Coordinates of C-alpha atoms and ligand atoms in Angstrom, one line a residue:
X243 CA -12.8 176.3 294.8
X244 CA -12.2 175.8 291.1
X245 CA -9.8 173.0 292.0
X246 CA -12.8 171.0 293.3
X247 CA -14.9 171.6 290.3
X248 CA -16.0 168.5 288.3
X249 CA -18.0 167.8 285.2
X250 CA -21.5 166.3 285.5
X251 CA -21.1 162.7 284.5
X252 CA -24.8 161.9 284.1
X253 CA -25.4 164.9 281.9
X254 CA -22.4 164.0 279.7
X255 CA -23.5 160.4 279.5
X256 CA -27.1 161.4 278.6
X257 CA -25.7 163.6 275.7
X258 CA -23.3 160.9 274.6
X259 CA -26.0 158.2 274.5
X260 CA -28.3 160.4 272.5
X261 CA -25.6 161.2 270.0
X262 CA -24.8 157.5 269.6
X263 CA -28.3 156.9 268.4
X264 CA -27.7 159.1 265.4
X265 CA -26.4 156.9 262.6
X266 CA -26.4 153.9 264.9
X267 CA -25.7 150.7 263.0
X268 CA -27.3 148.3 265.5
X269 CA -24.1 146.6 266.5
X270 CA -22.9 149.3 268.9
X271 CA -21.3 151.4 266.2
X272 CA -22.2 154.4 264.1
X273 CA -22.0 155.2 260.5
X274 CA -21.6 159.0 260.1
X275 CA -19.2 159.7 257.2
X276 CA -18.8 163.4 256.6
X277 CA -21.8 165.2 255.1
X278 CA -23.9 162.0 255.1
X279 CA -27.5 162.4 256.3
X280 CA -26.5 160.9 259.7
X281 CA -23.5 163.3 260.1
X282 CA -25.6 166.3 259.3
X283 CA -28.3 165.1 261.7
X284 CA -25.7 164.7 264.5
X285 CA -24.5 168.3 263.8
X286 CA -28.1 169.6 263.9
X287 CA -28.6 167.7 267.1
X288 CA -25.4 169.3 268.6
X289 CA -26.6 172.8 267.5
X290 CA -29.9 172.2 269.3
X291 CA -28.1 171.0 272.4
X292 CA -25.9 174.1 272.4
X293 CA -28.8 176.4 272.0
X294 CA -30.8 174.7 274.7
X295 CA -27.8 174.9 277.1
X296 CA -27.7 178.7 276.9
X297 CA -24.2 178.6 275.4
X298 CA -23.6 180.6 272.3
X299 CA -23.6 178.7 269.0
X300 CA -21.2 179.4 266.2
X301 CA -20.6 177.9 262.8
X302 CA -18.2 178.8 260.0
X303 CA -17.7 178.4 256.3
X304 CA -16.1 175.0 256.8
X305 CA -19.2 173.7 258.6
X306 CA -17.4 173.5 262.0
X307 CA -20.0 173.7 264.8
X308 CA -19.2 175.2 268.2
X309 CA -20.4 176.1 271.6
X310 CA -18.7 179.3 272.9
X311 CA -18.2 181.2 276.1
X312 CA -17.0 184.5 275.0
X313 CA -15.1 186.6 277.5
X314 CA -16.6 190.0 276.5
X315 CA -20.1 188.8 276.1
X316 CA -20.1 187.2 279.5
X317 CA -18.7 190.4 281.1
X318 CA -21.4 192.3 279.3
X319 CA -24.0 189.9 280.4
X320 CA -22.7 190.1 284.0
X321 CA -23.1 193.8 284.0
X322 CA -26.6 193.9 282.4
X323 CA -27.7 190.6 283.7
X324 CA -28.9 189.7 280.3
X325 CA -28.5 186.4 278.6
X326 CA -26.8 186.2 275.3
X327 CA -27.9 182.9 274.0
X328 CA -28.8 183.8 270.5
X329 CA -28.3 186.4 267.9
X330 CA -24.6 186.5 268.4
X331 CA -23.4 185.6 265.0
X332 CA -22.1 189.0 263.9
X333 CA -20.8 190.2 267.3
X334 CA -19.1 186.9 267.8
X335 CA -17.2 187.2 264.6
X336 CA -15.6 190.3 265.9
X337 CA -15.1 188.8 269.3
X338 CA -13.5 185.6 268.1
X339 CA -11.1 187.7 266.0
X340 CA -10.1 190.1 268.8
X341 CA -9.9 187.9 271.9
X342 CA -7.8 184.7 271.8
X343 CA -9.8 181.6 271.9
X344 CA -8.9 178.3 273.7
X345 CA -10.4 175.6 271.5
X346 CA -11.5 172.2 272.9
X347 CA -12.7 169.7 270.4
X348 CA -12.9 166.7 268.3
X349 CA -15.3 165.5 265.6
X350 CA -18.8 164.1 265.0
X351 CA -18.0 162.4 261.7
X352 CA -17.1 158.7 261.7
X353 CA -15.3 156.3 259.4
X354 CA -17.8 154.0 257.6
X355 CA -19.2 151.7 260.2
X356 CA -17.1 153.1 262.9
X357 CA -17.4 153.2 266.7
X358 CA -19.4 155.6 268.8
X359 CA -16.4 156.9 270.9
X360 CA -14.0 158.1 268.3
X361 CA -14.4 161.9 268.1
X362 CA -17.9 161.9 269.8
X363 CA -16.3 161.5 273.3
X364 CA -14.0 164.5 272.7
X365 CA -16.9 166.8 271.5
X366 CA -19.2 165.7 274.3
X367 CA -16.5 166.2 276.9
X368 CA -15.6 169.6 275.5
X369 CA -19.3 170.6 275.5
X370 CA -19.7 169.4 279.1
X371 CA -16.6 171.3 280.2
X372 CA -18.2 174.5 278.9
X373 CA -21.5 173.8 280.5
X374 CA -19.7 173.1 283.9
X375 CA -17.7 176.3 283.6
X376 CA -20.8 178.3 282.6
X377 CA -22.8 176.9 285.5
X378 CA -20.1 177.7 287.9
X379 CA -19.9 181.3 286.6
X380 CA -16.1 181.2 286.3
X381 CA -14.4 183.9 284.4
X382 CA -11.6 182.9 282.0
X383 CA -9.0 185.0 280.3
X384 CA -9.8 183.5 276.9
X385 CA -12.9 182.8 274.9
X386 CA -13.6 179.1 275.4
X387 CA -14.9 177.1 272.5
X388 CA -16.1 173.5 272.2
X389 CA -15.8 172.6 268.5
X390 CA -16.9 169.8 266.3
X391 CA -14.5 169.8 263.3
X392 CA -15.6 168.9 259.8
X393 CA -14.2 165.7 258.3
X394 CA -11.5 164.7 260.7
X395 CA -11.7 161.1 259.5
X396 CA -10.7 161.8 255.9
X397 CA -13.6 160.1 254.2
X398 CA -13.3 163.2 252.0
X399 CA -10.1 165.1 252.7
X400 CA -9.0 164.6 256.3
X401 CA -8.6 167.2 259.1
X402 CA -10.6 169.4 256.7
X403 CA -12.4 171.7 259.2
X404 CA -9.4 172.2 261.4
X405 CA -7.1 172.9 258.5
X406 CA -9.6 175.4 257.2
X407 CA -9.8 177.1 260.5
X408 CA -6.0 177.1 260.9
X409 CA -5.7 178.8 257.4
X410 CA -3.9 175.7 256.1
X411 CA -6.4 174.4 253.7
X412 CA -5.1 174.5 250.1
X413 CA -7.2 174.6 246.9
X414 CA -5.2 171.7 245.8
X415 CA -6.5 169.6 248.7
X416 CA -10.1 170.4 247.6
X417 CA -9.3 169.5 244.0
X418 CA -7.9 166.0 244.5
X419 CA -9.4 164.8 247.9
X420 CA -8.7 161.3 248.8
X421 CA -12.5 160.5 249.0
X422 CA -12.9 161.7 245.3
X423 CA -13.8 165.2 244.0
X424 CA -17.5 164.3 243.1
X425 CA -18.1 163.1 246.7
X426 CA -16.7 166.3 248.2
X427 CA -18.6 168.6 245.8
X428 CA -21.8 166.8 246.4
X429 CA -21.3 166.6 250.2
X430 CA -20.5 170.3 250.5
X431 CA -23.6 171.1 248.5
X432 CA -25.7 169.0 250.8
X433 CA -24.2 170.8 253.9
X434 CA -24.8 174.2 252.3
X435 CA -21.0 174.8 252.0
X436 CA -18.7 175.6 249.0
X437 CA -15.1 175.6 248.2
X438 CA -15.0 179.4 248.7
X439 CA -16.8 179.2 252.1
X440 CA -14.3 176.5 253.2
X441 CA -11.4 178.8 252.4
X442 CA -13.0 181.7 254.2
X443 CA -13.1 179.9 257.5
X444 CA -9.5 180.7 258.4
X445 CA -9.0 182.6 261.6
X446 CA -6.1 184.9 262.4
X447 CA -3.2 183.1 264.1
X448 CA -3.2 185.4 267.1
X449 CA -6.9 184.5 267.8
X450 CA -5.8 181.0 268.8
X451 CA -4.8 180.6 272.4
X452 CA -4.5 176.8 272.1
X453 CA -6.1 173.6 271.2
X454 CA -6.9 170.7 273.6
X455 CA -8.6 167.4 272.9
X456 CA -9.7 164.3 274.8
X457 CA -9.8 161.1 272.7
X458 CA -9.9 157.4 273.2
X459 CA -6.5 155.8 272.8
X460 CA -7.4 153.5 269.9
X461 CA -4.6 151.1 271.0
X462 CA -3.9 148.8 274.0
X463 CA -1.1 150.5 275.8
X464 CA -3.1 152.2 278.5
X465 CA -5.3 149.1 279.1
X466 CA -2.2 146.8 279.3
X467 CA -0.4 149.1 281.6
X468 CA -3.6 149.7 283.7
X469 CA -3.0 153.4 283.4
X470 CA -5.9 155.9 283.6
X471 CA -4.7 158.7 281.3
X472 CA -2.4 158.9 278.3
X473 CA -0.6 162.2 277.8
X474 CA 0.2 162.5 274.1
X475 CA 3.7 163.5 273.2
X476 CA 3.4 163.5 269.4
X477 CA 1.0 162.7 266.6
X478 CA 2.1 160.7 263.6
X479 CA 2.4 162.1 260.1
X480 CA 0.0 160.6 257.5
X481 CA 0.5 160.4 253.7
X482 CA -2.0 159.1 251.2
X483 CA -1.6 158.1 247.5
X484 CA -3.6 156.4 244.9
X485 CA -1.3 153.9 243.1
X486 CA -2.6 152.6 239.7
X487 CA -1.1 149.4 238.4
X488 CA -2.0 149.3 234.7
X489 CA -1.8 146.1 232.6
X490 CA -4.1 144.8 229.9
X491 CA -7.5 143.1 229.9
X492 CA -7.4 139.6 228.3
X493 CA -9.4 136.4 228.3
X494 CA -8.8 134.7 231.7
X495 CA -9.0 131.2 230.2
X496 CA -7.3 131.3 226.8
X497 CA -4.4 133.7 227.7
X498 CA -1.3 131.8 229.0
X499 CA 0.1 132.8 232.4
X500 CA 3.3 134.1 230.6
X501 CA 1.3 136.3 228.2
X502 CA -0.7 138.2 230.8
X503 CA -0.2 141.8 231.9
X504 CA -2.0 141.2 235.1
X505 CA -2.4 144.4 237.2
X506 CA -3.4 142.5 240.3
X507 CA 0.1 141.0 240.5
X508 CA 1.8 144.4 240.8
X509 CA -0.7 145.6 243.4
X510 CA -0.5 142.4 245.5
X511 CA 3.3 142.1 245.3
X512 CA 3.6 145.8 246.3
X513 CA 1.3 145.3 249.3
X514 CA 3.4 142.4 250.6
X515 CA 6.7 144.2 249.9
X516 CA 5.5 147.3 251.6
X517 CA 4.7 145.3 254.7
X518 CA 8.1 143.7 254.7
X519 CA 10.0 146.9 254.2
X520 CA 8.2 148.7 257.0
X521 CA 8.6 145.8 259.5
X522 CA 12.2 145.4 258.7
X523 CA 13.5 149.0 258.2
X524 CA 10.8 151.3 259.7
X525 CA 9.7 149.8 263.0
X526 CA 8.1 153.0 264.2
X527 CA 6.0 153.3 261.0
X528 CA 2.9 151.6 259.6
X529 CA 1.6 151.1 256.0
X530 CA -1.9 150.2 254.9
X531 CA -3.4 149.2 251.5
X532 CA -6.9 150.0 252.5
X533 CA -8.7 149.5 249.2
X534 CA -8.1 148.0 245.8
X535 CA -10.4 148.6 242.9
X536 CA -10.1 146.2 240.0
X537 CA -11.0 147.0 236.4
X538 CA -12.9 145.6 234.5
X539 CA -13.4 143.5 237.6
X540 CA -14.9 140.1 236.4
X541 CA -14.1 136.5 237.1
X542 CA -13.1 135.8 233.5
X543 CA -11.1 138.9 232.6
X544 CA -7.4 139.4 233.5
X545 CA -7.4 142.7 235.6
X546 CA -6.4 145.5 233.4
X547 CA -6.0 148.0 236.2
X548 CA -5.9 148.1 240.0
X549 CA -6.2 151.3 241.9
X550 CA -4.7 150.9 245.4
X551 CA -5.5 153.3 248.2
X552 CA -2.2 153.6 250.1
X553 CA -1.6 155.3 253.4
X554 CA 1.5 155.3 255.6
X555 CA 2.4 156.9 258.9
X556 CA 5.5 158.0 260.8
X557 CA 6.1 159.9 264.1
X558 CA 9.3 161.4 262.7
X559 CA 9.6 163.7 259.7
X560 CA 12.9 162.4 258.4
X561 CA 11.8 158.8 258.6
X562 CA 8.5 159.8 257.0
X563 CA 10.2 161.3 253.9
X564 CA 12.6 158.3 253.6
X565 CA 9.7 155.9 253.8
X566 CA 7.8 157.8 251.2
X567 CA 10.7 157.5 248.7
X568 CA 11.3 153.8 249.5
X569 CA 7.7 152.9 249.0
X570 CA 7.4 154.8 245.7
X571 CA 10.6 153.2 244.4
X572 CA 9.3 149.8 245.5
X573 CA 5.9 150.4 243.7
X574 CA 7.9 151.2 240.5
X575 CA 10.0 148.0 240.8
X576 CA 6.9 145.7 241.4
X577 CA 5.1 147.3 238.5
X578 CA 8.1 146.8 236.2
X579 CA 8.5 143.2 237.4
X580 CA 5.1 142.3 236.0
X581 CA 5.3 144.5 232.8
X582 CA 2.9 147.1 234.2
X583 CA 2.7 150.8 234.1
X584 CA 2.4 152.7 237.3
X585 CA 0.4 155.8 238.0
X586 CA 1.1 157.7 241.2
X587 CA -1.4 160.2 242.5
X588 CA -0.5 162.1 245.6
X589 CA -3.6 162.7 247.7
X590 CA -2.3 164.7 250.7
X591 CA 0.0 164.6 253.7
X592 CA -0.2 165.7 257.4
X593 CA 3.2 166.2 259.0
X594 CA 4.1 164.6 262.3
X595 CA 3.6 167.0 265.2
X596 CA 4.8 167.5 268.7
X597 CA 2.5 168.4 271.5
X598 CA 3.2 171.4 273.6
X599 CA 5.5 170.7 276.6
X600 CA 3.9 173.1 279.0
X601 CA 0.4 171.6 278.3
X602 CA 1.8 168.0 278.7
X603 CA 3.1 169.1 282.1
X604 CA -0.2 170.7 283.1
X605 CA -2.0 167.5 282.1
X606 CA 0.4 165.6 284.3
X607 CA -0.1 167.9 287.3
X608 CA -3.8 167.7 287.0
X609 CA -3.8 163.9 286.8
X610 CA -1.6 163.8 289.9
X611 CA -4.0 166.1 291.7
X612 CA -7.0 164.0 290.7
X613 CA -5.2 160.8 291.8
X614 CA -5.1 159.5 288.2
X615 CA -2.2 157.5 286.9
X616 CA -0.7 158.7 283.6
X617 CA 1.9 157.9 281.0
X618 CA 3.3 159.6 278.0
X619 CA 2.6 158.1 274.5
X620 CA 2.6 159.0 270.9
X621 CA -0.6 158.8 268.8
X622 CA -0.6 156.5 265.8
X623 CA -4.0 158.0 264.8
X624 CA -4.3 161.4 263.1
X625 CA -6.1 164.2 265.0
X626 CA -7.1 167.8 264.4
X627 CA -4.4 169.1 266.7
X628 CA -2.0 168.5 263.7
X629 CA -3.6 171.3 261.9
X630 CA -2.5 173.8 264.6
X631 CA 1.1 172.7 264.9
X632 CA 3.3 175.8 265.2
X633 CA 0.3 178.1 265.4
X634 CA -0.7 177.7 269.0
X635 CA 0.0 175.3 271.9
X636 CA -1.6 171.9 271.3
X637 CA -2.3 169.1 273.8
X638 CA -4.1 165.8 273.8
X639 CA -5.1 163.2 276.4
X640 CA -6.2 159.6 275.8
X641 CA -8.4 157.3 277.9
X642 CA -8.1 153.5 277.6
X643 CA -9.8 151.7 274.7
X644 CA -11.1 148.2 275.6
X645 CA -8.9 145.7 273.7
X646 CA -7.5 148.6 271.7
X647 CA -10.5 148.4 269.3
X648 CA -11.2 151.4 267.1
X649 CA -12.6 152.3 263.7
X650 CA -15.0 149.4 264.4
X651 CA -18.3 149.0 266.2
X652 CA -16.3 147.1 268.9
X653 CA -14.8 150.4 270.1
X654 CA -15.5 150.8 273.8
X655 CA -14.2 152.9 276.8
X656 CA -15.6 152.4 280.3
X657 CA -17.7 155.4 281.3
X658 CA -15.6 156.1 284.5
X659 CA -12.6 156.5 282.2
X660 CA -14.4 158.9 280.0
X661 CA -15.4 161.0 283.0
X662 CA -11.8 161.0 284.2
X663 CA -10.7 162.3 280.9
X664 CA -13.3 165.0 280.9
X665 CA -12.3 166.1 284.4
X666 CA -8.7 166.3 283.4
X667 CA -9.7 168.5 280.5
X668 CA -11.8 170.7 282.7
X669 CA -9.0 171.2 285.3
X670 CA -6.5 171.8 282.6
X671 CA -8.6 174.5 281.0
X672 CA -9.0 176.2 284.5
X673 CA -5.2 176.1 284.9
X674 CA -4.3 177.4 281.4
X675 CA -7.1 179.9 281.1
X676 CA -8.3 180.7 284.7
Ligands
LIG938 C1 -8.2 159.1 262.0 O1 -8.8 158.6 263.0 C2 -7.1 158.4 261.5 O2 -6.1 158.3 262.1 O3 -7.2 157.9 260.3
LIG939 MN1 -10.9 160.6 266.1
LIG940 MN1 -10.8 158.0 263.7

């Protein structure tokens, strides 16, 4: 009975723990920014795990790594009783293009000094779901693919691999990535990729049957409510800008306070103002000044320039646009107030996206059948599912994050919760593709 099928928790934990050693920071976290040595090592490890499992391995021009159960190859292998665990690259290309594929995935990259669950759990759970289905010999109506997407976290671009696969990666995004063009170019080179290969990773829309992801919540709602599973209703939109407040370098001792054109004042005043505006007028949104770089940057020089890394998020498109213009207007006002010039560099935007209703209902039915409590919630974090908005049905589930900690080595989810999430993913795949 496929209804009784469950993933192998020990096998998934073994893989998860091995992965957490790659780029381990010694405090429970991992440091695997996109295309770093640790990130590439994690991907190599994943490739070896896939090949050892007898699943088919696939990679593309964006560096996405996948385990695949292709419908046709399995039928062929059933007939001939042959294994197809290697040498599939060319036949699979045709396959993936002609038979719709249900993607399950997440990402193996991390933020700098991040946690070991963000992304890694989703990839390991997806991989475990495929292994379980393969071992059970179940036939599905779609190709099934467990994918590790390149640069979900945005240390370089953000949702890079998924946007490339969805055919939504623009040359512009590669020209002015938020992590800086030199870091992107150097990273792609290290990974054996290029701008052209990135753009070639697009798959036809009709080849996508859907995208499902398991992730940790990265907030406290599930833990507080003592709920097992969160069914995601929507993912926030995310915009990033570099704001440059430009003044004039002067002697920090002999220049009077009145005479200074101090770039730090504009940047600081804007940061405080942005917080106030959002808290007062945009209660569903958040804003973050994640980094400020001072030039020349010395104790005894009035700052001539501050580059501020700005990010803001909203679950609603209209509100998102309104917040964008309010923040840009406010940045201009604060710059003017301190006699500064303002440079605005737009670094990319992912629209808010709604999750598929049918998939949400299926997740809920599966939770009910598994005796798991569930609630609907919106995601304040960005996820690769946003790249597939409008292209195919997208669904996500969350499992509780201890103390809501994330993007930090403190990130933790109890293993039984991870196993629950993987079983919900497995049973949902069987219902949608069985
Ligand atoms: C990714 O985790 C993001 O939301 O920044
Ligand atoms: Mn993530
Ligand atoms: Mn993250």
